[in-house]
Amino acid sequence: MPRIGLFFGSNTGNTRKIAKMIKRRFPDNDDIADPLNVNKATPELVAGYSHLILGTPTLGEGAMPGLEADCQNPSWAEFLPQLAELDFTGKTVALYGLGDQEKYGDNFCDALGELYDFVVARGARVVGAWPTDGYEFMASKAEREGEFVGLVQDLDNQKMLLEARLEDWLKLIGPEFGLPL
Ligand SMILES: Cc1cc2nc3c(=O)[nH]c(=O)nc-3n(C[C@H](O)[C@H](O)[C@H](O)COP(=O)(O)O)c2cc1C
């Protein structure tokens, strides 16, 4: 079984696209599972991995994706409560989030911050903090002590930076995840 689980929620496909890019970046590497939408995941599946890469967009006004944020399918908002009792102690977790800094500068990538708080409260070791340089926003729950808690991508305004940012971040977390660079 792969060591590294790759889970995402997505409304319009951007977060899924990045999950697929991460998987494709390591071809023929059995350590990393195929990306799975959280609306098809189970707590048992998440529990089975020692390493997790979790991705989420922010919807609504700073909300997790899910039915209340007008997604067509359940997503993180419905799945996280199912993980409430899961012990993340001993797990290494890397997070990435998507948002729109121009339209939602007051809630930029808030769901990424919520995901961070959720796993940290359950004992996870989170790696892959990311600089806020190069982004313009007013407030973000994903910002802690001057850094984002994970990779931030803005495909609405900075799509041209997608690949370079992802590559740099994968280099950052690679050693923590035992992934080749
Ligand atoms: C209705 C709606 C609400 C949004 N609210 C926020 C928000 O509060 N904060 C933010 O950073 N981005 C917000 N966004 C931007 C999305 O997070 C961004 O477009 C993201 O790339 C969508 O990812 P997905 O295609 O995986 O769903 C919102 C987008 C939509 C359509």
PDB file of N, CA and C and ligand atoms in Angstrom, residues 8-17 56-63 65 69-71 98-101 103-111 153-156, ligand 1:
ATOM      1  N   PHE A   8      -8.354  15.540  -1.880  1.00  0.00           N
ATOM      2  CA  PHE A   8      -8.720  16.918  -2.212  1.00  0.00           C
ATOM      3  C   PHE A   8     -10.239  17.068  -2.186  1.00  0.00           C
ATOM      4  N   GLY A   9     -10.680  18.322  -1.990  1.00  0.00           N
ATOM      5  CA  GLY A   9     -12.057  18.710  -2.286  1.00  0.00           C
ATOM      6  C   GLY A   9     -11.970  19.707  -3.424  1.00  0.00           C
ATOM      7  N   SER A  10     -13.012  19.803  -4.236  1.00  0.00           N
ATOM      8  CA  SER A  10     -12.939  20.720  -5.374  1.00  0.00           C
ATOM      9  C   SER A  10     -14.333  21.008  -5.883  1.00  0.00           C
ATOM     10  N   ASN A  11     -14.584  22.261  -6.232  1.00  0.00           N
ATOM     11  CA  ASN A  11     -15.886  22.604  -6.786  1.00  0.00           C
ATOM     12  C   ASN A  11     -15.817  22.695  -8.306  1.00  0.00           C
ATOM     13  N   THR A  12     -14.883  23.490  -8.805  1.00  0.00           N
ATOM     14  CA  THR A  12     -14.796  23.668 -10.254  1.00  0.00           C
ATOM     15  C   THR A  12     -13.569  22.995 -10.873  1.00  0.00           C
ATOM     16  N   GLY A  13     -12.871  22.184 -10.090  1.00  0.00           N
ATOM     17  CA  GLY A  13     -11.833  21.335 -10.684  1.00  0.00           C
ATOM     18  C   GLY A  13     -10.400  21.796 -10.498  1.00  0.00           C
ATOM     19  N   ASN A  14     -10.184  23.021 -10.018  1.00  0.00           N
ATOM     20  CA  ASN A  14      -8.797  23.504  -9.888  1.00  0.00           C
ATOM     21  C   ASN A  14      -7.985  22.707  -8.869  1.00  0.00           C
ATOM     22  N   THR A  15      -8.603  22.423  -7.749  1.00  0.00           N
ATOM     23  CA  THR A  15      -7.876  21.711  -6.693  1.00  0.00           C
ATOM     24  C   THR A  15      -7.616  20.264  -7.122  1.00  0.00           C
ATOM     25  N   ARG A  16      -8.562  19.697  -7.868  1.00  0.00           N
ATOM     26  CA  ARG A  16      -8.357  18.366  -8.422  1.00  0.00           C
ATOM     27  C   ARG A  16      -7.198  18.374  -9.421  1.00  0.00           C
ATOM     28  N   LYS A  17      -7.165  19.404 -10.235  1.00  0.00           N
ATOM     29  CA  LYS A  17      -6.103  19.509 -11.237  1.00  0.00           C
ATOM     30  C   LYS A  17      -4.716  19.506 -10.580  1.00  0.00           C
ATOM     31  N   THR A  56      -7.509  21.972  -0.548  1.00  0.00           N
ATOM     32  CA  THR A  56      -8.868  22.529  -0.485  1.00  0.00           C
ATOM     33  C   THR A  56      -8.941  23.925  -1.114  1.00  0.00           C
ATOM     34  N   PRO A  57     -10.013  24.197  -1.833  1.00  0.00           N
ATOM     35  CA  PRO A  57     -10.298  25.591  -2.194  1.00  0.00           C
ATOM     36  C   PRO A  57     -11.033  26.253  -1.036  1.00  0.00           C
ATOM     37  N   THR A  58     -11.148  27.570  -1.084  1.00  0.00           N
ATOM     38  CA  THR A  58     -12.037  28.286  -0.163  1.00  0.00           C
ATOM     39  C   THR A  58     -13.227  28.782  -0.966  1.00  0.00           C
ATOM     40  N   LEU A  59     -14.421  28.551  -0.449  1.00  0.00           N
ATOM     41  CA  LEU A  59     -15.641  28.975  -1.154  1.00  0.00           C
ATOM     42  C   LEU A  59     -16.494  29.820  -0.209  1.00  0.00           C
ATOM     43  N   GLY A  60     -17.685  30.163  -0.658  1.00  0.00           N
ATOM     44  CA  GLY A  60     -18.544  31.024   0.166  1.00  0.00           C
ATOM     45  C   GLY A  60     -17.778  32.291   0.493  1.00  0.00           C
ATOM     46  N   GLU A  61     -17.863  32.736   1.719  1.00  0.00           N
ATOM     47  CA  GLU A  61     -16.994  33.816   2.194  1.00  0.00           C
ATOM     48  C   GLU A  61     -16.087  33.191   3.232  1.00  0.00           C
ATOM     49  N   GLY A  62     -15.004  32.609   2.775  1.00  0.00           N
ATOM     50  CA  GLY A  62     -14.075  31.974   3.701  1.00  0.00           C
ATOM     51  C   GLY A  62     -14.514  30.600   4.162  1.00  0.00           C
ATOM     52  N   ALA A  63     -15.368  29.942   3.381  1.00  0.00           N
ATOM     53  CA  ALA A  63     -15.919  28.658   3.818  1.00  0.00           C
ATOM     54  C   ALA A  63     -15.196  27.467   3.184  1.00  0.00           C
ATOM     55  N   PRO A  65     -15.282  23.993   1.174  1.00  0.00           N
ATOM     56  CA  PRO A  65     -16.183  23.503   0.138  1.00  0.00           C
ATOM     57  C   PRO A  65     -17.154  22.472   0.711  1.00  0.00           C
ATOM     58  N   ALA A  69     -21.841  25.590   0.917  1.00  0.00           N
ATOM     59  CA  ALA A  69     -21.172  26.582   0.067  1.00  0.00           C
ATOM     60  C   ALA A  69     -21.602  26.406  -1.393  1.00  0.00           C
ATOM     61  N   ASP A  70     -22.730  25.750  -1.564  1.00  0.00           N
ATOM     62  CA  ASP A  70     -23.347  25.597  -2.889  1.00  0.00           C
ATOM     63  C   ASP A  70     -22.595  24.669  -3.836  1.00  0.00           C
ATOM     64  N   CYS A  71     -21.761  23.780  -3.297  1.00  0.00           N
ATOM     65  CA  CYS A  71     -21.162  22.755  -4.152  1.00  0.00           C
ATOM     66  C   CYS A  71     -22.234  21.732  -4.514  1.00  0.00           C
ATOM     67  N   LEU A  98      -6.427  26.718  -2.419  1.00  0.00           N
ATOM     68  CA  LEU A  98      -6.680  27.599  -3.558  1.00  0.00           C
ATOM     69  C   LEU A  98      -7.626  28.712  -3.163  1.00  0.00           C
ATOM     70  N   GLY A  99      -7.377  29.887  -3.716  1.00  0.00           N
ATOM     71  CA  GLY A  99      -8.240  31.017  -3.438  1.00  0.00           C
ATOM     72  C   GLY A  99      -8.075  32.088  -4.498  1.00  0.00           C
ATOM     73  N   ASP A 100      -8.795  33.167  -4.277  1.00  0.00           N
ATOM     74  CA  ASP A 100      -8.809  34.287  -5.224  1.00  0.00           C
ATOM     75  C   ASP A 100      -8.519  35.551  -4.421  1.00  0.00           C
ATOM     76  N   GLN A 101      -7.265  36.013  -4.485  1.00  0.00           N
ATOM     77  CA  GLN A 101      -6.845  37.128  -3.632  1.00  0.00           C
ATOM     78  C   GLN A 101      -7.478  38.459  -4.035  1.00  0.00           C
ATOM     79  N   LYS A 103     -10.673  38.953  -5.514  1.00  0.00           N
ATOM     80  CA  LYS A 103     -12.111  39.003  -5.189  1.00  0.00           C
ATOM     81  C   LYS A 103     -12.388  38.750  -3.715  1.00  0.00           C
ATOM     82  N   TYR A 104     -11.543  37.931  -3.088  1.00  0.00           N
ATOM     83  CA  TYR A 104     -11.814  37.498  -1.716  1.00  0.00           C
ATOM     84  C   TYR A 104     -10.625  37.776  -0.802  1.00  0.00           C
ATOM     85  N   GLY A 105     -10.096  39.005  -0.927  1.00  0.00           N
ATOM     86  CA  GLY A 105      -8.895  39.374  -0.169  1.00  0.00           C
ATOM     87  C   GLY A 105      -9.074  39.421   1.338  1.00  0.00           C
ATOM     88  N   ASP A 106     -10.330  39.457   1.800  1.00  0.00           N
ATOM     89  CA  ASP A 106     -10.570  39.443   3.248  1.00  0.00           C
ATOM     90  C   ASP A 106     -10.672  38.037   3.818  1.00  0.00           C
ATOM     91  N   ASN A 107     -10.814  37.067   2.942  1.00  0.00           N
ATOM     92  CA  ASN A 107     -10.962  35.665   3.377  1.00  0.00           C
ATOM     93  C   ASN A 107     -10.048  34.767   2.548  1.00  0.00           C
ATOM     94  N   PHE A 108      -8.886  35.287   2.228  1.00  0.00           N
ATOM     95  CA  PHE A 108      -8.056  34.587   1.254  1.00  0.00           C
ATOM     96  C   PHE A 108      -7.595  33.221   1.795  1.00  0.00           C
ATOM     97  N   CYS A 109      -8.040  32.187   1.123  1.00  0.00           N
ATOM     98  CA  CYS A 109      -7.644  30.809   1.453  1.00  0.00           C
ATOM     99  C   CYS A 109      -7.925  30.434   2.912  1.00  0.00           C
ATOM    100  N   ASP A 110      -9.006  30.975   3.473  1.00  0.00           N
ATOM    101  CA  ASP A 110      -9.339  30.672   4.870  1.00  0.00           C
ATOM    102  C   ASP A 110      -9.484  29.174   5.138  1.00  0.00           C
ATOM    103  N   ALA A 111     -10.050  28.449   4.175  1.00  0.00           N
ATOM    104  CA  ALA A 111     -10.287  27.007   4.409  1.00  0.00           C
ATOM    105  C   ALA A 111      -8.987  26.253   4.633  1.00  0.00           C
ATOM    106  N   GLN A 153      -2.231  28.592  -3.948  1.00  0.00           N
ATOM    107  CA  GLN A 153      -2.305  28.811  -5.390  1.00  0.00           C
ATOM    108  C   GLN A 153      -3.530  29.667  -5.702  1.00  0.00           C
ATOM    109  N   ASP A 154      -3.344  30.622  -6.593  1.00  0.00           N
ATOM    110  CA  ASP A 154      -4.443  31.481  -7.028  1.00  0.00           C
ATOM    111  C   ASP A 154      -4.557  31.374  -8.543  1.00  0.00           C
ATOM    112  N   LEU A 155      -5.375  30.448  -8.990  1.00  0.00           N
ATOM    113  CA  LEU A 155      -5.495  30.227 -10.432  1.00  0.00           C
ATOM    114  C   LEU A 155      -6.362  31.281 -11.109  1.00  0.00           C
ATOM    115  N   ASP A 156      -7.089  32.056 -10.295  1.00  0.00           N
ATOM    116  CA  ASP A 156      -7.913  33.115 -10.874  1.00  0.00           C
ATOM    117  C   ASP A 156      -7.063  34.302 -11.313  1.00  0.00           C
TER     118      ASP A 156
HETATM  119  C1  LIG B   1     -18.755  31.355  -4.922  1.00  0.00           C
HETATM  120  C2  LIG B   1     -17.272  31.431  -4.710  1.00  0.00           C
HETATM  121  C3  LIG B   1     -16.790  31.840  -3.472  1.00  0.00           C
HETATM  122  C4  LIG B   1     -15.409  31.939  -3.242  1.00  0.00           C
HETATM  123  N1  LIG B   1     -14.951  32.364  -2.013  1.00  0.00           N
HETATM  124  C5  LIG B   1     -13.614  32.486  -1.802  1.00  0.00           C
HETATM  125  C6  LIG B   1     -13.111  32.943  -0.550  1.00  0.00           C
HETATM  126  O1  LIG B   1     -13.851  33.248   0.390  1.00  0.00           O
HETATM  127  N2  LIG B   1     -11.754  33.040  -0.394  1.00  0.00           N
HETATM  128  C7  LIG B   1     -10.876  32.724  -1.403  1.00  0.00           C
HETATM  129  O2  LIG B   1      -9.666  32.839  -1.206  1.00  0.00           O
HETATM  130  N3  LIG B   1     -11.337  32.271  -2.608  1.00  0.00           N
HETATM  131  C8  LIG B   1     -12.669  32.148  -2.838  1.00  0.00           C
HETATM  132  N4  LIG B   1     -13.129  31.691  -4.050  1.00  0.00           N
HETATM  133  C9  LIG B   1     -12.161  31.355  -5.118  1.00  0.00           C
HETATM  134  C10 LIG B   1     -11.905  29.843  -5.240  1.00  0.00           C
HETATM  135  O3  LIG B   1     -11.331  29.323  -4.073  1.00  0.00           O
HETATM  136  C11 LIG B   1     -10.977  29.581  -6.424  1.00  0.00           C
HETATM  137  O4  LIG B   1     -11.627  29.959  -7.622  1.00  0.00           O
HETATM  138  C12 LIG B   1     -10.504  28.139  -6.527  1.00  0.00           C
HETATM  139  O5  LIG B   1      -9.524  28.057  -7.536  1.00  0.00           O
HETATM  140  C13 LIG B   1     -11.626  27.149  -6.806  1.00  0.00           C
HETATM  141  O6  LIG B   1     -11.104  25.852  -6.714  1.00  0.00           O
HETATM  142  P1  LIG B   1     -11.890  24.563  -7.253  1.00  0.00           P
HETATM  143  O7  LIG B   1     -11.945  24.711  -8.768  1.00  0.00           O
HETATM  144  O8  LIG B   1     -11.059  23.384  -6.860  1.00  0.00           O
HETATM  145  O9  LIG B   1     -13.231  24.554  -6.649  1.00  0.00           O
HETATM  146  C14 LIG B   1     -14.492  31.603  -4.289  1.00  0.00           C
HETATM  147  C15 LIG B   1     -15.011  31.179  -5.522  1.00  0.00           C
HETATM  148  C16 LIG B   1     -16.366  31.099  -5.748  1.00  0.00           C
HETATM  149  C17 LIG B   1     -16.861  30.653  -7.092  1.00  0.00           C
END
